[in-house]
Coordinates of N, CA and C in Angstrom, one line a residue:
E1 N 112.7 64.7 105.5 CA 112.9 65.3 104.2 C 114.3 65.8 104.0
G2 N 114.8 66.5 105.0 CA 116.2 67.1 104.9 C 117.2 66.0 104.8
G3 N 117.0 64.9 105.4 CA 117.9 63.8 105.3 C 118.0 63.2 103.9
I4 N 116.9 63.1 103.2 CA 116.9 62.6 101.9 C 117.7 63.5 101.0
S5 N 117.4 64.8 101.1 CA 118.2 65.8 100.3 C 119.7 65.7 100.6
A6 N 120.0 65.5 101.8 CA 121.4 65.4 102.2 C 122.1 64.2 101.6
I7 N 121.4 63.1 101.5 CA 121.9 61.8 100.9 C 122.1 62.1 99.4
V8 N 121.2 62.7 98.7 CA 121.3 63.0 97.3 C 122.5 63.9 97.1
A9 N 122.6 64.9 97.9 CA 123.7 65.9 97.7 C 125.0 65.2 97.9
A10 N 125.1 64.3 98.9 CA 126.4 63.6 99.1 C 126.7 62.8 97.9
M11 N 125.7 62.1 97.3 CA 126.0 61.3 96.1 C 126.5 62.2 94.9
L12 N 125.8 63.3 94.7 CA 126.1 64.2 93.6 C 127.5 64.9 93.8
G13 N 127.8 65.1 95.1 CA 129.1 65.8 95.4 C 130.3 64.9 95.5
H14 N 130.1 63.6 95.5 CA 131.2 62.6 95.6 C 131.0 61.5 94.6
E15 N 130.8 61.9 93.3 CA 130.5 60.9 92.3 C 131.6 59.9 92.1
D16 N 132.8 60.2 92.4 CA 133.9 59.2 92.1 C 134.2 58.3 93.3
K17 N 133.4 58.5 94.4 CA 133.6 57.7 95.6 C 132.6 56.6 95.7
V18 N 133.1 55.4 95.3 CA 132.1 54.3 95.2 C 131.4 53.9 96.5
K19 N 132.1 54.1 97.6 CA 131.5 53.7 98.9 C 130.4 54.7 99.2
V20 N 130.6 56.0 98.9 CA 129.5 57.0 99.1 C 128.3 56.6 98.2
Q21 N 128.6 56.3 97.0 CA 127.5 56.0 96.1 C 126.7 54.7 96.5
A22 N 127.5 53.7 96.9 CA 126.8 52.4 97.4 C 126.0 52.7 98.6
A23 N 126.6 53.4 99.6 CA 125.8 53.7 100.8 C 124.6 54.6 100.5
G24 N 124.7 55.6 99.6 CA 123.6 56.4 99.3 C 122.5 55.6 98.6
C25 N 122.8 54.7 97.7 CA 121.8 53.9 97.1 C 121.1 53.0 98.2
W26 N 121.8 52.5 99.1 CA 121.2 51.6 100.1 C 120.3 52.5 101.0
A27 N 120.8 53.7 101.4 CA 120.0 54.5 102.3 C 118.7 55.0 101.6
L28 N 118.7 55.4 100.3 CA 117.5 55.8 99.6 C 116.6 54.6 99.5
G29 N 117.1 53.5 99.2 CA 116.2 52.3 99.1 C 115.6 51.9 100.4
H30 N 116.3 52.0 101.5 CA 115.8 51.7 102.8 C 114.7 52.7 103.2
V31 N 115.0 54.0 102.9 CA 114.0 55.0 103.3 C 112.7 54.9 102.5
A32 N 112.8 54.5 101.3 CA 111.6 54.4 100.4 C 110.9 53.1 100.5
A33 N 111.5 52.1 101.1 CA 111.0 50.7 100.9 C 109.5 50.5 101.2
H34 N 109.1 51.1 102.3 CA 107.7 50.8 102.8 C 106.9 52.1 103.1
D35 N 107.3 53.2 102.4 CA 106.7 54.5 102.8 C 106.5 55.3 101.5
T36 N 105.2 55.4 101.1 CA 104.9 56.1 99.9 C 105.3 57.6 99.9
T37 N 105.2 58.2 101.1 CA 105.6 59.6 101.2 C 107.1 59.8 101.0
N38 N 107.8 58.9 101.5 CA 109.3 59.0 101.3 C 109.7 58.7 99.9
R39 N 108.9 57.9 99.2 CA 109.2 57.6 97.8 C 109.1 58.9 97.0
T40 N 108.0 59.6 97.3 CA 107.8 60.9 96.6 C 108.9 61.9 96.9
L41 N 109.3 61.9 98.2 CA 110.4 62.8 98.6 C 111.7 62.5 97.9
V42 N 112.0 61.2 97.8 CA 113.2 60.8 97.1 C 113.2 61.2 95.6
C43 N 112.1 61.0 95.0 CA 112.0 61.4 93.6 C 112.1 62.9 93.4
E44 N 111.4 63.7 94.3 CA 111.5 65.1 94.2 C 112.9 65.7 94.4
A45 N 113.6 65.0 95.3 CA 115.0 65.4 95.6 C 116.0 65.0 94.5
G46 N 115.5 64.3 93.5 CA 116.5 63.8 92.4 C 117.1 62.5 92.7
G47 N 116.5 61.7 93.7 CA 117.1 60.5 94.1 C 117.2 59.4 93.0
L48 N 116.2 59.3 92.2 CA 116.2 58.3 91.1 C 117.3 58.6 90.2
G49 N 117.5 59.8 89.8 CA 118.6 60.2 88.9 C 119.9 59.9 89.5
A50 N 120.0 60.2 90.8 CA 121.3 60.0 91.5 C 121.7 58.5 91.5
V51 N 120.7 57.6 91.8 CA 121.0 56.2 91.8 C 121.4 55.7 90.4
V52 N 120.6 56.1 89.4 CA 121.0 55.7 88.0 C 122.4 56.2 87.6
H53 N 122.7 57.4 88.0 CA 124.0 58.0 87.7 C 125.1 57.2 88.4
A54 N 124.8 56.8 89.6 CA 125.8 56.0 90.4 C 126.1 54.7 89.7
M55 N 125.0 54.0 89.3 CA 125.1 52.7 88.6 C 125.9 52.8 87.3
K56 N 125.6 53.9 86.6 CA 126.3 54.1 85.3 C 127.8 54.4 85.5
G57 N 128.1 55.1 86.6 CA 129.5 55.5 86.8 C 130.4 54.4 87.5
H58 N 129.7 53.4 88.0 CA 130.5 52.3 88.7 C 129.9 51.0 88.4
K59 N 130.0 50.7 87.1 CA 129.3 49.5 86.6 C 129.8 48.2 87.1
H60 N 131.0 48.1 87.6 CA 131.6 46.8 87.9 C 131.7 46.6 89.4
D61 N 131.1 47.5 90.2 CA 131.1 47.4 91.7 C 129.8 46.6 92.0
R62 N 130.0 45.4 92.5 CA 128.9 44.5 92.8 C 127.9 45.1 93.9
V63 N 128.5 45.6 95.0 CA 127.7 46.1 96.1 C 126.9 47.3 95.6
L64 N 127.5 48.2 94.9 CA 126.7 49.4 94.4 C 125.6 48.9 93.5
Q65 N 125.9 48.0 92.6 CA 124.9 47.6 91.6 C 123.7 46.9 92.3
T66 N 124.0 46.1 93.3 CA 123.0 45.4 94.1 C 122.1 46.5 94.8
N67 N 122.8 47.4 95.5 CA 122.1 48.4 96.3 C 121.3 49.3 95.3
G68 N 121.8 49.6 94.1 CA 121.1 50.5 93.2 C 119.9 49.8 92.6
C69 N 120.0 48.6 92.2 CA 118.8 47.9 91.7 C 117.7 47.8 92.8
W70 N 118.1 47.5 94.0 CA 117.2 47.4 95.1 C 116.5 48.7 95.4
A71 N 117.3 49.8 95.3 CA 116.7 51.1 95.6 C 115.7 51.5 94.5
L72 N 116.0 51.2 93.2 CA 115.1 51.5 92.2 C 113.8 50.8 92.3
V73 N 113.8 49.6 92.7 CA 112.6 48.9 93.0 C 111.8 49.5 94.1
G74 N 112.5 49.8 95.2 CA 111.9 50.4 96.3 C 111.3 51.8 96.1
V75 N 111.9 52.6 95.3 CA 111.5 53.9 95.0 C 110.4 54.0 93.9
A76 N 110.7 53.3 92.8 CA 109.9 53.6 91.6 C 109.0 52.5 91.1
A77 N 109.1 51.3 91.6 CA 108.4 50.2 91.0 C 106.9 50.3 91.1
H78 N 106.4 50.9 92.1 CA 104.9 50.8 92.4 C 104.2 52.1 92.1
N79 N 104.8 53.0 91.3 CA 104.2 54.3 91.0 C 104.5 54.6 89.5
A80 N 103.4 54.7 88.8 CA 103.6 54.9 87.3 C 104.4 56.2 86.9
A81 N 104.1 57.3 87.7 CA 104.9 58.5 87.4 C 106.4 58.3 87.7
F82 N 106.7 57.6 88.8 CA 108.1 57.4 89.1 C 108.7 56.5 88.1
R83 N 108.0 55.5 87.6 CA 108.5 54.6 86.6 C 108.9 55.4 85.4
Q84 N 108.1 56.3 85.0 CA 108.4 57.1 83.8 C 109.6 58.0 84.0
R85 N 109.8 58.5 85.2 CA 110.9 59.3 85.6 C 112.2 58.4 85.5
F86 N 112.1 57.2 86.0 CA 113.2 56.2 85.9 C 113.6 56.0 84.4
V87 N 112.6 55.8 83.6 CA 112.9 55.6 82.1 C 113.5 56.9 81.5
S88 N 113.0 58.0 81.9 CA 113.6 59.3 81.4 C 115.1 59.5 81.9
D89 N 115.4 58.9 83.0 CA 116.7 59.0 83.6 C 117.6 57.9 83.0
Q90 N 117.2 57.2 82.0 CA 117.9 56.1 81.3 C 118.2 54.9 82.3
G91 N 117.2 54.7 83.1 CA 117.3 53.6 84.1 C 117.3 52.2 83.5
I92 N 116.5 52.1 82.4 CA 116.5 50.7 81.8 C 117.8 50.2 81.4
G93 N 118.6 51.1 80.7 CA 119.9 50.7 80.3 C 120.8 50.4 81.5
A94 N 120.7 51.2 82.6 CA 121.5 50.9 83.8 C 121.2 49.6 84.4
V95 N 119.9 49.2 84.5 CA 119.6 47.9 85.1 C 120.0 46.8 84.2
V96 N 119.8 46.9 82.9 CA 120.3 45.8 82.0 C 121.8 45.7 82.1
A97 N 122.5 46.7 82.1 CA 124.0 46.7 82.2 C 124.4 46.0 83.5
A98 N 123.7 46.3 84.6 CA 124.0 45.6 85.9 C 123.7 44.1 85.8
M99 N 122.7 43.7 85.2 CA 122.4 42.3 85.0 C 123.4 41.6 84.1
R100 N 123.9 42.3 83.1 CA 124.9 41.7 82.2 C 126.2 41.6 82.9
N101 N 126.6 42.6 83.6 CA 127.9 42.6 84.2 C 128.1 41.8 85.5
H102 N 126.9 41.4 86.1 CA 127.0 40.7 87.3 C 126.0 39.5 87.2
K103 N 126.3 38.6 86.2 CA 125.3 37.5 85.9 C 125.2 36.5 87.1
Q104 N 126.2 36.4 87.9 CA 126.1 35.4 89.0 C 125.6 36.0 90.3
E105 N 125.3 37.2 90.3 CA 124.7 37.8 91.5 C 123.2 37.7 91.5
G106 N 122.7 36.8 92.4 CA 121.3 36.6 92.3 C 120.4 37.8 92.7
Y107 N 120.8 38.6 93.7 CA 120.0 39.7 94.0 C 119.9 40.7 92.9
I108 N 121.0 40.9 92.2 CA 120.9 41.9 91.1 C 120.0 41.3 90.0
Q109 N 120.0 40.0 89.7 CA 119.1 39.5 88.7 C 117.7 39.5 89.2
E110 N 117.4 39.2 90.5 CA 116.1 39.3 91.0 C 115.5 40.7 90.9
F111 N 116.2 41.7 91.4 CA 115.8 43.1 91.4 C 115.7 43.6 90.0
G112 N 116.6 43.2 89.2 CA 116.5 43.7 87.8 C 115.3 43.2 87.1
C113 N 115.0 41.9 87.3 CA 113.7 41.3 86.7 C 112.5 42.1 87.2
R114 N 112.5 42.3 88.5 CA 111.4 43.0 89.1 C 111.2 44.4 88.5
M115 N 112.3 45.2 88.4 CA 112.2 46.5 88.0 C 111.7 46.6 86.5
L116 N 112.3 45.8 85.7 CA 112.0 45.8 84.3 C 110.5 45.3 84.1
G117 N 110.1 44.4 84.9 CA 108.7 43.9 84.8 C 107.7 45.0 85.1
H118 N 108.0 45.7 86.2 CA 107.1 46.8 86.6 C 107.1 47.9 85.5
V119 N 108.2 48.3 85.0 CA 108.3 49.3 84.0 C 107.5 49.0 82.7
A120 N 107.4 47.7 82.4 CA 106.7 47.2 81.2 C 105.2 47.2 81.4
V121 N 104.7 47.1 82.6 CA 103.3 46.8 82.9 C 102.3 47.6 82.1
D122 N 102.5 48.9 82.2 CA 101.4 49.8 81.7 C 101.9 50.8 80.6
S123 N 102.9 50.4 79.8 CA 103.5 51.3 78.8 C 104.0 50.5 77.6
A124 N 103.3 50.7 76.5 CA 103.8 50.1 75.3 C 105.2 50.6 74.8
S125 N 105.4 51.9 75.0 CA 106.7 52.5 74.7 C 107.8 51.9 75.6
N126 N 107.5 51.7 76.8 CA 108.5 51.1 77.7 C 108.8 49.7 77.3
R127 N 107.8 48.9 76.9 CA 108.1 47.6 76.5 C 109.0 47.5 75.3
C128 N 108.8 48.5 74.4 CA 109.7 48.6 73.2 C 111.1 49.0 73.6
R129 N 111.2 49.9 74.5 CA 112.5 50.4 75.0 C 113.2 49.2 75.7
I130 N 112.6 48.5 76.5 CA 113.2 47.3 77.1 C 113.8 46.4 76.1
A131 N 113.0 46.1 75.1 CA 113.5 45.2 74.1 C 114.7 45.7 73.4
K132 N 114.6 47.0 73.0 CA 115.7 47.7 72.3 C 117.0 47.7 73.1
D133 N 116.8 47.9 74.5 CA 118.0 48.0 75.3 C 118.5 46.6 75.8
G134 N 117.9 45.5 75.3 CA 118.4 44.2 75.7 C 117.8 43.6 76.9
G135 N 116.7 44.2 77.4 CA 116.1 43.7 78.6 C 115.5 42.3 78.6
I136 N 115.0 41.9 77.4 CA 114.4 40.5 77.3 C 115.6 39.5 77.4
G137 N 116.7 39.8 76.7 CA 117.8 38.9 76.8 C 118.4 38.8 78.2
A138 N 118.4 39.9 78.9 CA 118.9 40.0 80.3 C 118.0 39.1 81.2
V139 N 116.7 39.2 81.1 CA 115.8 38.4 81.9 C 116.0 36.9 81.6
L140 N 116.0 36.6 80.3 CA 116.2 35.2 80.0 C 117.6 34.6 80.5
G141 N 118.6 35.5 80.4 CA 119.9 35.1 80.9 C 119.9 34.8 82.4
A142 N 119.1 35.7 83.1 CA 119.0 35.5 84.6 C 118.3 34.2 84.9
M143 N 117.3 33.9 84.2 CA 116.6 32.6 84.5 C 117.4 31.4 84.1
Q144 N 118.2 31.5 83.1 CA 119.0 30.4 82.7 C 120.2 30.2 83.6
S145 N 120.7 31.3 84.2 CA 121.9 31.2 85.1 C 121.5 30.9 86.6
H146 N 120.2 31.1 86.9 CA 119.8 30.9 88.3 C 118.5 30.0 88.4
E147 N 118.7 28.8 87.8 CA 117.5 27.9 87.8 C 117.0 27.5 89.1
D148 N 117.8 27.6 90.1 CA 117.4 27.1 91.5 C 117.0 28.3 92.4
D149 N 117.1 29.5 91.9 CA 116.7 30.7 92.6 C 115.3 31.0 92.4
I150 N 114.4 30.7 93.4 CA 113.0 30.8 93.2 C 112.6 32.2 92.9
K151 N 113.2 33.2 93.5 CA 112.7 34.6 93.3 C 113.1 35.0 91.9
V152 N 114.3 34.7 91.4 CA 114.7 35.0 90.0 C 113.8 34.4 89.0
Q153 N 113.4 33.1 89.3 CA 112.5 32.4 88.4 C 111.1 33.0 88.4
E154 N 110.7 33.4 89.6 CA 109.3 33.9 89.7 C 109.2 35.3 89.1
Y155 N 110.2 36.2 89.4 CA 110.1 37.5 88.8 C 110.5 37.5 87.3
G156 N 111.3 36.5 86.9 CA 111.6 36.4 85.5 C 110.4 36.0 84.7
C157 N 109.6 35.1 85.2 CA 108.3 34.7 84.5 C 107.4 35.9 84.5
W158 N 107.3 36.7 85.6 CA 106.5 37.8 85.6 C 106.9 38.9 84.6
A159 N 108.2 39.1 84.6 CA 108.7 40.2 83.7 C 108.5 39.8 82.2
L160 N 108.7 38.5 81.9 CA 108.5 38.1 80.5 C 107.0 38.2 80.1
G161 N 106.1 37.9 81.1 CA 104.7 38.1 80.8 C 104.4 39.6 80.6
S162 N 105.0 40.5 81.3 CA 104.8 41.9 81.1 C 105.3 42.3 79.8
F163 N 106.5 41.8 79.4 CA 107.1 42.2 78.1 C 106.2 41.7 76.9
A164 N 105.6 40.5 77.2 CA 104.9 39.8 76.1 C 103.5 40.4 75.7
D165 N 103.2 41.5 76.4 CA 101.9 42.2 76.0 C 102.3 43.1 74.9
D166 N 103.0 42.6 73.9 CA 103.5 43.3 72.8 C 103.8 42.3 71.7
D167 N 103.3 42.5 70.5 CA 103.5 41.6 69.4 C 104.9 41.2 69.1
S168 N 105.8 42.3 68.9 CA 107.2 42.0 68.5 C 107.9 41.4 69.7
N169 N 107.6 41.7 70.9 CA 108.3 41.1 72.0 C 108.0 39.6 72.2
R170 N 106.7 39.3 71.8 CA 106.3 37.9 71.9 C 107.2 37.0 71.0
T171 N 107.5 37.6 69.8 CA 108.3 36.9 68.8 C 109.7 36.7 69.4
I172 N 110.3 37.8 69.9 CA 111.6 37.8 70.5 C 111.7 36.7 71.6
I173 N 110.8 36.7 72.5 CA 110.8 35.8 73.6 C 110.7 34.3 73.1
A174 N 109.8 34.1 72.2 CA 109.7 32.7 71.6 C 110.9 32.2 70.9
E175 N 111.5 33.1 70.1 CA 112.7 32.7 69.3 C 114.0 32.6 70.1
N176 N 113.9 33.1 71.4 CA 115.2 33.1 72.2 C 115.1 32.2 73.4
G177 N 114.2 31.2 73.3 CA 114.1 30.3 74.4 C 113.2 30.6 75.6
G178 N 112.4 31.6 75.4 CA 111.6 32.1 76.5 C 110.5 31.1 76.9
I179 N 109.9 30.3 75.9 CA 108.9 29.3 76.3 C 109.5 28.2 77.1
K180 N 110.7 27.8 76.7 CA 111.4 26.7 77.4 C 111.8 27.2 78.8
A181 N 112.3 28.4 79.0 CA 112.7 28.9 80.3 C 111.5 29.0 81.2
V182 N 110.4 29.4 80.8 CA 109.2 29.5 81.6 C 108.7 28.1 82.0
V183 N 108.6 27.2 81.1 CA 108.1 25.9 81.4 C 109.1 25.2 82.4
L184 N 110.4 25.3 82.2 CA 111.3 24.7 83.1 C 111.1 25.3 84.5
A185 N 110.9 26.6 84.6 CA 110.6 27.2 85.9 C 109.3 26.7 86.5
M186 N 108.3 26.5 85.7 CA 107.0 25.9 86.3 C 107.2 24.5 86.7
R187 N 108.0 23.7 86.0 CA 108.2 22.4 86.4 C 109.1 22.3 87.7
A188 N 110.1 23.1 87.8 CA 111.0 23.1 88.9 C 110.4 23.6 90.2
H189 N 109.4 24.5 90.1 CA 108.9 25.2 91.3 C 107.4 25.1 91.3
K190 N 106.9 23.8 91.3 CA 105.5 23.6 91.2 C 104.7 24.1 92.3
E191 N 105.3 24.2 93.5 CA 104.6 24.7 94.7 C 104.4 26.2 94.7
R192 N 105.0 26.9 93.9 CA 104.9 28.4 93.9 C 103.7 28.8 93.1
S193 N 102.6 29.2 93.7 CA 101.4 29.5 93.0 C 101.6 30.8 92.1
K194 N 102.3 31.8 92.7 CA 102.4 33.0 91.9 C 103.3 32.7 90.6
L195 N 104.4 32.0 90.8 CA 105.2 31.6 89.6 C 104.3 30.9 88.6
Q196 N 103.5 30.0 89.0 CA 102.7 29.2 88.1 C 101.7 30.2 87.4
A197 N 101.1 31.1 88.1 CA 100.2 32.1 87.5 C 101.0 33.0 86.5
Y198 N 102.2 33.4 86.8 CA 103.0 34.2 85.9 C 103.4 33.4 84.7
G199 N 103.7 32.2 84.9 CA 104.1 31.3 83.7 C 102.9 31.1 82.8
C200 N 101.7 30.8 83.4 CA 100.5 30.7 82.6 C 100.2 31.9 81.7
R201 N 100.4 33.1 82.4 CA 100.1 34.4 81.7 C 101.0 34.6 80.6
M202 N 102.3 34.3 80.8 CA 103.3 34.5 79.7 C 103.1 33.6 78.5
L203 N 102.8 32.3 78.8 CA 102.5 31.4 77.7 C 101.2 31.8 77.0
G204 N 100.3 32.3 77.7 CA 99.0 32.7 77.0 C 99.3 33.9 76.1
Y205 N 100.1 34.8 76.5 CA 100.4 36.0 75.7 C 101.2 35.5 74.4
V206 N 102.2 34.7 74.6 CA 103.0 34.2 73.5 C 102.2 33.4 72.5
A207 N 101.2 32.8 72.9 CA 100.3 32.0 72.0 C 99.4 32.9 71.2
T208 N 99.2 34.1 71.6 CA 98.2 35.0 71.0 C 98.6 35.3 69.5
D209 N 97.7 35.1 68.6 CA 97.9 35.4 67.2 C 99.1 34.8 66.6
S210 N 99.6 33.7 67.0 CA 100.8 33.0 66.4 C 100.6 31.5 66.4
A211 N 100.3 31.0 65.3 CA 100.1 29.5 65.2 C 101.4 28.8 65.5
S212 N 102.5 29.4 65.0 CA 103.8 28.7 65.3 C 104.2 28.7 66.7
N213 N 103.9 29.8 67.5 CA 104.1 29.8 68.9 C 103.2 28.8 69.6
R214 N 102.0 28.7 69.2 CA 101.1 27.7 69.8 C 101.6 26.3 69.6
T215 N 102.1 26.0 68.4 CA 102.6 24.7 68.1 C 103.9 24.5 69.0
R216 N 104.7 25.5 69.1 CA 105.9 25.3 69.9 C 105.6 25.1 71.4
I217 N 104.6 25.7 71.9 CA 104.2 25.5 73.3 C 103.7 24.1 73.5
G218 N 103.0 23.6 72.5 CA 102.4 22.2 72.6 C 103.4 21.1 72.3
E219 N 104.5 21.4 71.8 CA 105.5 20.3 71.5 C 106.0 19.7 72.8
D220 N 106.3 18.4 72.7 CA 106.8 17.7 73.8 C 108.1 18.3 74.4
A221 N 108.9 18.8 73.5 CA 110.2 19.4 73.9 C 110.0 20.6 74.8
E222 N 108.9 21.3 74.6 CA 108.6 22.4 75.5 C 107.7 22.1 76.6
G223 N 106.6 21.4 76.3 CA 105.7 20.9 77.4 C 104.8 21.9 78.0
G224 N 104.5 23.0 77.3 CA 103.8 24.1 77.9 C 102.4 23.8 78.3
I225 N 101.7 23.0 77.4 CA 100.3 22.6 77.8 C 100.2 21.8 79.1
A226 N 101.1 20.9 79.2 CA 101.2 20.0 80.4 C 101.5 20.9 81.6
A227 N 102.4 21.9 81.4 CA 102.7 22.7 82.6 C 101.5 23.6 83.0
V228 N 100.8 24.1 82.1 CA 99.6 24.9 82.4 C 98.5 24.0 83.1
V229 N 98.3 22.9 82.5 CA 97.3 22.0 83.1 C 97.7 21.6 84.5
G230 N 99.0 21.3 84.7 CA 99.5 20.9 86.0 C 99.4 22.0 87.0
A231 N 99.6 23.2 86.6 CA 99.5 24.4 87.5 C 98.0 24.5 87.9
M232 N 97.1 24.4 87.0 CA 95.7 24.6 87.4 C 95.2 23.5 88.3
L233 N 95.7 22.3 88.1 CA 95.3 21.2 89.0 C 95.9 21.3 90.4
A234 N 97.2 21.7 90.4 CA 97.9 21.8 91.7 C 97.4 22.9 92.5
H235 N 96.9 24.0 91.9 CA 96.5 25.2 92.6 C 95.1 25.6 92.3
N236 N 94.2 24.5 92.4 CA 92.8 24.8 92.0 C 92.1 25.7 92.9
K237 N 92.6 26.0 94.1 CA 92.0 27.0 95.0 C 92.5 28.4 94.8
K238 N 93.4 28.6 93.9 CA 94.0 29.9 93.7 C 93.4 30.5 92.4
S239 N 92.5 31.5 92.6 CA 91.8 32.0 91.4 C 92.7 32.6 90.4
Y240 N 93.8 33.3 90.9 CA 94.7 33.9 90.0 C 95.5 32.9 89.1
V241 N 95.7 31.7 89.6 CA 96.3 30.7 88.7 C 95.3 30.2 87.7
Q242 N 94.1 30.0 88.1 CA 93.0 29.6 87.2 C 92.8 30.6 86.1
V243 N 92.8 31.9 86.5 CA 92.6 32.9 85.4 C 93.8 32.9 84.4
G244 N 95.0 32.7 84.9 CA 96.1 32.6 84.0 C 96.1 31.4 83.1
G245 N 95.6 30.3 83.7 CA 95.6 29.1 82.9 C 94.5 29.1 81.9
V246 N 93.4 29.7 82.2 CA 92.2 29.7 81.3 C 92.6 30.6 80.1

């Protein structure tokens, strides 16, 4: 516990030292990665705010931004209360800025998609905030720039599906190439059962209550219906793929 407080104190006491900030983000992420008790200690010590503050203060440092996005996933992604603290600390804007400023850095894009997807899962207000702060565009940009990165594609599909549990977000996704991005990911990575399930879920959400989106998904140029059927046939032993496809 004392070590975590010391790390946060170092970050807050040396805000202008990028190496201290980058090392602090890495250390907090490492401590929290597989330990729920440590995640709580990091949050109680102000670690989430320290990471977000570091990212906002050193936007163009690739190493810090990578470590920061990774730390945020490790600390906050799997706990609803911590996710809300992340949002209150203006973390969504920090993650979106990292993804925009470091478009070619695959790890930042992967961790950014993961974090935004988690934040959107159980909060309508967070989904709206993500859209307002440019998170949908950031995820779509990540998928378009990293077509061969399996993890970016997988977490991108998952994040878009999380965002799409909202009427207005479904429209934004469909009108900005989201259907095509997901279908391309499903075609390129047919062996990835989780990606296929996430893609099916996203297409299902986007089709809800929208005749135009359903038509767009079915058009040959998009190929969404064929992608879903292909996923279900290829992964007929995976119940989560079948649920998404149905």
